[in-house]
Structure formats: C-alpha cells, structure tokens
Tab-separated table of C-alpha atoms and ligand atoms in Angstrom:
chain	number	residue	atom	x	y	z
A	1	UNK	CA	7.119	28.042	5.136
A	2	UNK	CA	3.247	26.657	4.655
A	3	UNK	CA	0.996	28.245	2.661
A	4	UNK	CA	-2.593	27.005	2.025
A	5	UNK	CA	-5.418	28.587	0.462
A	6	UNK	CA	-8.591	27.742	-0.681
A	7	UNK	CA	-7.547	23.671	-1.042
A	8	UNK	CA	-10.685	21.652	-1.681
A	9	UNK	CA	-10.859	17.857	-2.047
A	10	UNK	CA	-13.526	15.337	-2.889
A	11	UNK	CA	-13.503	11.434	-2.781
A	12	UNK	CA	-15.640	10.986	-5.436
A	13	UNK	CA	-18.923	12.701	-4.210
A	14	UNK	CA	-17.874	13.497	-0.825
A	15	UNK	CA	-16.016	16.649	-0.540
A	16	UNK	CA	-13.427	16.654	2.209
A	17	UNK	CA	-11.716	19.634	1.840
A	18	UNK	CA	-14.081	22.751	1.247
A	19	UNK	CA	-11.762	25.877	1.078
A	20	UNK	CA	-9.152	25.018	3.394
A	21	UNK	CA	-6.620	28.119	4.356
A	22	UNK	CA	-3.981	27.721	6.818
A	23	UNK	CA	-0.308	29.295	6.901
A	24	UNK	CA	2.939	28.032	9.323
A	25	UNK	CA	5.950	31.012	9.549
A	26	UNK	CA	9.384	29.147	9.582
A	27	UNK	CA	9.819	27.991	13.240
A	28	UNK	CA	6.250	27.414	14.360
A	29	UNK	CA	4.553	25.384	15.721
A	30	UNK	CA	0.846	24.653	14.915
A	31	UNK	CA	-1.448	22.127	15.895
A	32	UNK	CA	-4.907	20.960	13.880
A	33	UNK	CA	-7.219	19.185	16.305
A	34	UNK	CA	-11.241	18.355	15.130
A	35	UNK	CA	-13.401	15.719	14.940
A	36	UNK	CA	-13.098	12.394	13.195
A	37	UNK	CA	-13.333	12.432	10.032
A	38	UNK	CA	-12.946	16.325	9.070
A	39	UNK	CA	-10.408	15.917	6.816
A	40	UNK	CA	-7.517	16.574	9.222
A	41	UNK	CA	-5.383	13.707	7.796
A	42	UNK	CA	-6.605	13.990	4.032
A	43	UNK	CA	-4.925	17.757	4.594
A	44	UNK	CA	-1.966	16.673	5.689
A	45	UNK	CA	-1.812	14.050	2.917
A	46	UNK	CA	-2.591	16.613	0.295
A	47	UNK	CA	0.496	19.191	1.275
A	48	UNK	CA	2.616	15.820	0.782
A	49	UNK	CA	1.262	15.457	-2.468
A	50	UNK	CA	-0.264	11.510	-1.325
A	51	UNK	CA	-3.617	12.985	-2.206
A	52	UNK	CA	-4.418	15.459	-5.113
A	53	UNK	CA	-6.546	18.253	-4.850
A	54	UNK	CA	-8.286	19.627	-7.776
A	55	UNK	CA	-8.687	23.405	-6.257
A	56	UNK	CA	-6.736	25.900	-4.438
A	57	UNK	CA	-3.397	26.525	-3.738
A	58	UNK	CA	0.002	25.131	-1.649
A	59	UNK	CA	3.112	26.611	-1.082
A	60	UNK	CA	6.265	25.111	0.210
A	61	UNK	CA	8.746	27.983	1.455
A	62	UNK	CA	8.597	29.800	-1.564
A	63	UNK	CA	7.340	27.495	-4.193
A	64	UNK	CA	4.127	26.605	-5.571
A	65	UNK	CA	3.466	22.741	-5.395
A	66	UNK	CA	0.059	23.524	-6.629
A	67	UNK	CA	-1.796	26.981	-7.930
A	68	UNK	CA	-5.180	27.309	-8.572
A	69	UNK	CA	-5.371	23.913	-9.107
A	70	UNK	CA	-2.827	23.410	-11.484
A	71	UNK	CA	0.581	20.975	-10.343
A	72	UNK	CA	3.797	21.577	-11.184
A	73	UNK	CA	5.759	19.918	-13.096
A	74	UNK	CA	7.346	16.292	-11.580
A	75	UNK	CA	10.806	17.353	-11.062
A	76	UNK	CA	9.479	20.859	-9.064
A	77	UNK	CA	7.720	18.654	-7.161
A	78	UNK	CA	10.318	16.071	-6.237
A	79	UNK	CA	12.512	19.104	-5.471
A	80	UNK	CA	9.474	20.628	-3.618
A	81	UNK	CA	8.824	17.246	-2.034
A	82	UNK	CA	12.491	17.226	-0.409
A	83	UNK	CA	11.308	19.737	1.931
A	84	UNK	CA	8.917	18.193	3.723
A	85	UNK	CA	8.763	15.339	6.407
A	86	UNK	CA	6.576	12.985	7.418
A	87	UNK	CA	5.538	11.270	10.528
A	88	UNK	CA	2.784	8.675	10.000
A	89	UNK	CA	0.498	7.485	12.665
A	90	UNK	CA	1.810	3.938	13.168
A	91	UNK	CA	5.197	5.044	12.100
A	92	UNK	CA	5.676	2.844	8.917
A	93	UNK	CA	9.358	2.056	9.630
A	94	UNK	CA	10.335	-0.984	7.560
A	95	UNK	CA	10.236	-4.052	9.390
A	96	UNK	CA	13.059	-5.935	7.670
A	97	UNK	CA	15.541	-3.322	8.486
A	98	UNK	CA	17.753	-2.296	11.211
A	99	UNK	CA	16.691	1.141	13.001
A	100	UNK	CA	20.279	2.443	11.390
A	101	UNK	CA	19.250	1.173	7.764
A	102	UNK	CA	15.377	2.464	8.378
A	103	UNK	CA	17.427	5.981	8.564
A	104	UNK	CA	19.845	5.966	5.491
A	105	UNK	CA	17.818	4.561	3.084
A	106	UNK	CA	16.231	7.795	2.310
A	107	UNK	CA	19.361	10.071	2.348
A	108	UNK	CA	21.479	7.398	0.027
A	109	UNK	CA	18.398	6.325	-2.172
A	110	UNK	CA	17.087	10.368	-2.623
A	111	UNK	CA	18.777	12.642	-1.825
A	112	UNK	CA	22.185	10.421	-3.399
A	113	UNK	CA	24.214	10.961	-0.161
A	114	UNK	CA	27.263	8.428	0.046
A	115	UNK	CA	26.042	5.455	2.524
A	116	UNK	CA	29.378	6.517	4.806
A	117	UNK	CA	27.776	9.753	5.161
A	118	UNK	CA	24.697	9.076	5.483
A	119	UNK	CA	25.196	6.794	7.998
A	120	UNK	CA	27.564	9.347	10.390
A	121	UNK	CA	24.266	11.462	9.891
A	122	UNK	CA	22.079	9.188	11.205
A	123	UNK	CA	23.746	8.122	14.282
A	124	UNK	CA	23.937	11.981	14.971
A	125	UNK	CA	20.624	11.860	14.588
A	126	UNK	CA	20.018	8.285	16.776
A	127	UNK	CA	22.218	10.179	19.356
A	128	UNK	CA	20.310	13.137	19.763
A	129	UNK	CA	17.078	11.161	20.087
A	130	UNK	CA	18.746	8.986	22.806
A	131	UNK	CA	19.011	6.005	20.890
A	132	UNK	CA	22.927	5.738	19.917
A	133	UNK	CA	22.649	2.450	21.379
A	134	UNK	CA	19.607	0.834	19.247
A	135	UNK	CA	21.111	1.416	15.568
A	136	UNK	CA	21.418	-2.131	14.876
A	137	UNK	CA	17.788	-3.304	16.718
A	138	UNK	CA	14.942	-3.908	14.709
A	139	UNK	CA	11.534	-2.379	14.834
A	140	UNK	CA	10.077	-5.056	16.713
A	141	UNK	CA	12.667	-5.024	19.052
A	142	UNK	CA	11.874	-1.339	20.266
A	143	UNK	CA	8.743	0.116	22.551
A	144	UNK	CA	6.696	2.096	21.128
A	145	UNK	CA	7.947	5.609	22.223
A	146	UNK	CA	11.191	4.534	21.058
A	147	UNK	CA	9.552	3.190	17.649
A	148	UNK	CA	8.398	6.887	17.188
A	149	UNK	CA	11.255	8.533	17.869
A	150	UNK	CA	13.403	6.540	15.375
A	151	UNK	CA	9.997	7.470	12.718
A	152	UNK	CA	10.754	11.072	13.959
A	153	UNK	CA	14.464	10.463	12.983
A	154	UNK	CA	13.952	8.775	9.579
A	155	UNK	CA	12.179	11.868	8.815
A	156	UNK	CA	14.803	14.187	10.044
A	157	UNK	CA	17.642	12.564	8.087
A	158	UNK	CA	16.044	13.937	5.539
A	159	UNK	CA	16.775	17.708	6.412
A	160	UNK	CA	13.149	18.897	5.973
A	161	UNK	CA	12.022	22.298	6.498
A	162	UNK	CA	8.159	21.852	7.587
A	163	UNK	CA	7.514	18.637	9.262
A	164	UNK	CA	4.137	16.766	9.603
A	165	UNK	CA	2.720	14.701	12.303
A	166	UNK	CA	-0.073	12.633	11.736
A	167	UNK	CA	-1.361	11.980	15.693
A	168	UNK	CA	2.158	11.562	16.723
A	169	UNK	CA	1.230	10.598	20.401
A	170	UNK	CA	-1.333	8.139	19.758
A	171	UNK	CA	0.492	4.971	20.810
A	172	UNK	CA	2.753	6.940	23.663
A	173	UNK	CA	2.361	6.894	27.721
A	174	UNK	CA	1.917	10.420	29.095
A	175	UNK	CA	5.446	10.521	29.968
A	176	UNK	CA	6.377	9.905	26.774
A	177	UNK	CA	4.515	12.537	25.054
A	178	UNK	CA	6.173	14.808	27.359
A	179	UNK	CA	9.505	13.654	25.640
A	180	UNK	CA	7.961	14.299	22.308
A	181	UNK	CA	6.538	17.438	22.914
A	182	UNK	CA	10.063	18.251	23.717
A	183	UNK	CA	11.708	16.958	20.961
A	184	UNK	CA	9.052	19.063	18.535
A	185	UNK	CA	10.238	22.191	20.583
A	186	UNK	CA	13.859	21.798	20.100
A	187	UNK	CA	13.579	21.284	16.570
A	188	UNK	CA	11.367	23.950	15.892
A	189	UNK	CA	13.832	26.377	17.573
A	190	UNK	CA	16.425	25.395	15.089
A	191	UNK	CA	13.580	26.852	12.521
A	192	UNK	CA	11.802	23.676	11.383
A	193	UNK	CA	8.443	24.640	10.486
A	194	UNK	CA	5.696	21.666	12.567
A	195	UNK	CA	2.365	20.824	11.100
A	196	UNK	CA	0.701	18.319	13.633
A	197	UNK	CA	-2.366	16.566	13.838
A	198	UNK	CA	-3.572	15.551	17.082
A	199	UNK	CA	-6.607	14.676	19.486
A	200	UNK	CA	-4.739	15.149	22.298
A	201	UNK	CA	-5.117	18.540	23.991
A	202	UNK	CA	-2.455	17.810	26.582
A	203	UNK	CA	0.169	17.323	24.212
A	204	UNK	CA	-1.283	20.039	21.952
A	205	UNK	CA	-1.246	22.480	24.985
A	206	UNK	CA	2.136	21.748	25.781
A	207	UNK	CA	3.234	21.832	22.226
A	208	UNK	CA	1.806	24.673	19.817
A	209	UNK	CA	2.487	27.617	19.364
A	210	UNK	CA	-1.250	28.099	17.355
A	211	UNK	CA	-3.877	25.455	17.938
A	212	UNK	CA	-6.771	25.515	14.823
A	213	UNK	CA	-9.478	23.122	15.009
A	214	UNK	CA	-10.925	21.710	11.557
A	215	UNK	CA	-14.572	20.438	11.045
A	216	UNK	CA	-15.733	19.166	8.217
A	217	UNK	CA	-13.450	20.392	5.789
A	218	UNK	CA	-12.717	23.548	7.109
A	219	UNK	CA	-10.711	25.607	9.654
A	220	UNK	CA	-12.775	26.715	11.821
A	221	UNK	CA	-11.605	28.740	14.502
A	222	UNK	CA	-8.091	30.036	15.124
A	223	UNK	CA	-6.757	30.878	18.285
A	224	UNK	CA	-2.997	32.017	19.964
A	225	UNK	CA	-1.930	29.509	22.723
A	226	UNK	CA	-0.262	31.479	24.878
A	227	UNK	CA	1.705	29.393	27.517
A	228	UNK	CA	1.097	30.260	31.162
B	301	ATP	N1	-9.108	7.314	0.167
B	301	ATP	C1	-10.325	7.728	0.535
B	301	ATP	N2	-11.406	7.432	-0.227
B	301	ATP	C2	-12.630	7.867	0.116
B	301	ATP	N3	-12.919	8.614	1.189
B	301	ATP	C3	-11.891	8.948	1.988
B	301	ATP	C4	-10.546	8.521	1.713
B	301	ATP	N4	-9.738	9.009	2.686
B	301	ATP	C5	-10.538	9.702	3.516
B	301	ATP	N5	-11.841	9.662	3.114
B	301	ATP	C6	-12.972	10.320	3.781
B	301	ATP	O1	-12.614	11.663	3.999
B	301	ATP	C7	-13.118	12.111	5.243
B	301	ATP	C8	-11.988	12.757	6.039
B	301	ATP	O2	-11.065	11.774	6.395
B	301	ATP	P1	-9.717	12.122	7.181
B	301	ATP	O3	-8.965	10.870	7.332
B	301	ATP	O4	-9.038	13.248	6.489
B	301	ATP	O5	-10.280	12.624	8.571
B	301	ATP	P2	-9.518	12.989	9.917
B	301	ATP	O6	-9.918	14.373	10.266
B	301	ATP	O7	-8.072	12.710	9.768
B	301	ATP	O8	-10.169	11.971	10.948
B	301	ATP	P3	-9.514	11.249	12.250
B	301	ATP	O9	-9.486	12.292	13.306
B	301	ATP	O10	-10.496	10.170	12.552
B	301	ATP	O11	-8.164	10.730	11.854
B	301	ATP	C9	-13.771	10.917	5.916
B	301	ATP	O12	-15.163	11.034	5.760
B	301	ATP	C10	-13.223	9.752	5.160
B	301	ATP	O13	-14.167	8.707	5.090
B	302	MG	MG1	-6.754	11.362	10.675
C-alpha cells in the first residue's frame, strides 16, 4: 500500500530525510518510534505531500506520487491524495463546527458526496466510534479521547486506504489508548493500511504489527513484534 525509497529532505541546509526506505502491505500495522527531532513527522508529512522532497521515491497502492524526485502531475496527486488519511497530533478539528459538520465537510466538499449522504456516513461512522450521541457537540465540548476519536473519524469518512498517525496518544489516559489501540486494530483488519508515529512503547507494543525506529533521518533498525 506504502512504498518509500530512498526519500531525502532538507530544510534549507539541514537535511532531514537522508535515504529514507520503508514499505506497509495492505492491512498492517507499523509503528515509527525515534528520537526528537529525526524526522519522524517531516516523513509522515512528506507521504501526504505537506512537505516536498526533492529525492527518492513514494508510492501510494500502486501509484507513484513521486519518482526519483520527479511529482506527478496535480490531478494524479489529488486522486493519489484521496487515499490517504490523516490524524494530526492535536487533532485540528475545526472549532466552529459541530462534531457531525467536522465529518462531512470533507466527503461533500472533495470527494462531491451529496450532504444527505454524507451525513448517514458519518453518523455510521460517530456510531462505531461510540459517539452517536455527540454529533451536534462542539470540539470544546468533548474530552480529549473523545476529541481524537471524532479526528480519527473525520479521517475515516474519507474512505482512505493507508492511514497516518502523528503521536495519536499523546493527549490520552492509559485507558484510553487502550481504546485506540483497539480501534487501529479493527480497522486494519478491514485492510486499512496504518502508518503511526509514536513515543509511546506501550501503545506501540500493543498496536504494531512492525515497530522501526528512525534517527536522524533514517530507519534504523527493523524488527517483527510478535505479540505474546
Ligand atoms: N518547516 C521546517 N523548517 C525547518 N526545519 C524543520 C521544519 N520542520 C522540521 N524541521 C526540522 O527537521 C527536523 C526533524 O523534525 P521532525 O518534526 O520531522 O522530527 P520528529 O522526529 O517528528 O520529532 P518529534 O519526535 O519531536 O516530533 C528537526 O531538526 C526540525 O527542526
Ligand atoms: Mg514529530
């Protein structure tokens, strides 16, 4: 579903991505961990084209997004771009609307579904994530686990096929990570391909499939997490 290889990235003079190869089947699960400030998010900003890389290669099931450094064209990449979803750190749900509206606006603005249909959708969606009953609440009327969930289901209304987390647990209790972690699982069982960035190794433990760490631009180590 993910292909990466050989992405570098600079800011300027600093390079932050130096060769950068990393591939996620359909249905997996894999976790990037590393220090601060190895690139980990810059990565994950790249393969939703929010940064642009000026070597190496990503592939979105199938299609090339970029090849040896070259982009393709805008409407690939909007097409391309339809694939992916993405969970910020913070969540980024718009404040000024309702946790129903935060949902749709995607679907009806993007992907041109009618706003009747996109809204039985979503509260499929707000169902499944146990939060049929918060539609109409606002962002600052929510906790924070339930603020991530309804990120988690923005992103979902879109139908992606690889989704990214950028430290999805950061702001959660332990139980609640629990309830994420689960969340991830089910998902990926339905064959959602998971790209997620955390410093948690509880929550990565319980979560991946493959853990990689990253250091300073690259991917260090891989290793199978087999469950116990
Ligand atoms: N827009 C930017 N302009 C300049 N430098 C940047 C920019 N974004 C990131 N960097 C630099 O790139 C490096 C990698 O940053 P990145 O956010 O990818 O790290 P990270 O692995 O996600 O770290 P953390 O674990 O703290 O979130 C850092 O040295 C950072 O200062
Ligand atoms: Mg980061």
């Amino acid at each position: 579903m993910l292909k990466v290889e050989k992405l570098y990235k600079s800011f300027g003079k600093t390079e932050v991505l130096k060769g950068v190869d990393l591939q996620i089947a359909s249905g997996e699960i894999v976790v990037v961990v590393g220090s601060s400030g190895g690139g980990k998010t810059t990565l994950l900003r790249s393969i939703n084209y929010l940064e642009k890389c000026h070597r190496g290669s990503i592939m979105i099931d199938g299609e090339y997004l970029l090849r040896g450094g070259v982009y393709a064209p805008k409407e690939k990449i909007k097409e391309i771009r339809r694939n992916i979803g993405l969970v910020f750190q913070g969540f980024n749900l718009f404040p000024h609307k309702s946790v129903i509206e935060n949902l749709i606006e995607a679907p009806i603005r993007v992907l041109k579904q009618k706003p009747e249909e996109a809204k039985k959708k979503a509260e499929e969606i707000l169902n499944f994530l146990e939060l049929g009953d918060k539609a109409n609440c606002y962002p600052y009327e929510l906790s924070g686990g339930q603020k991530q969930r309804v990120a988690i289901g923005r992103a979902l209304a879109m139908k992606p096929k690889l989704m990214c987390f950028d430290e999805p647990t950061s702001a959660l209790d332990p139980a609640l990570t629990g309830e994420v972690a689960k969340l991830i699982k089910s998902l990926s069982s339905e064959g959602m391909a998971m790209l997620i960035i955390t410093h948690d190794m509880e929550f990565a433990k319980m979560v991946a499939d493959r853990i990689v760490s990253m250091n300073q631009g690259k991917i260090l180590e891989e290793h199978i997490y087999a469950e116990a």
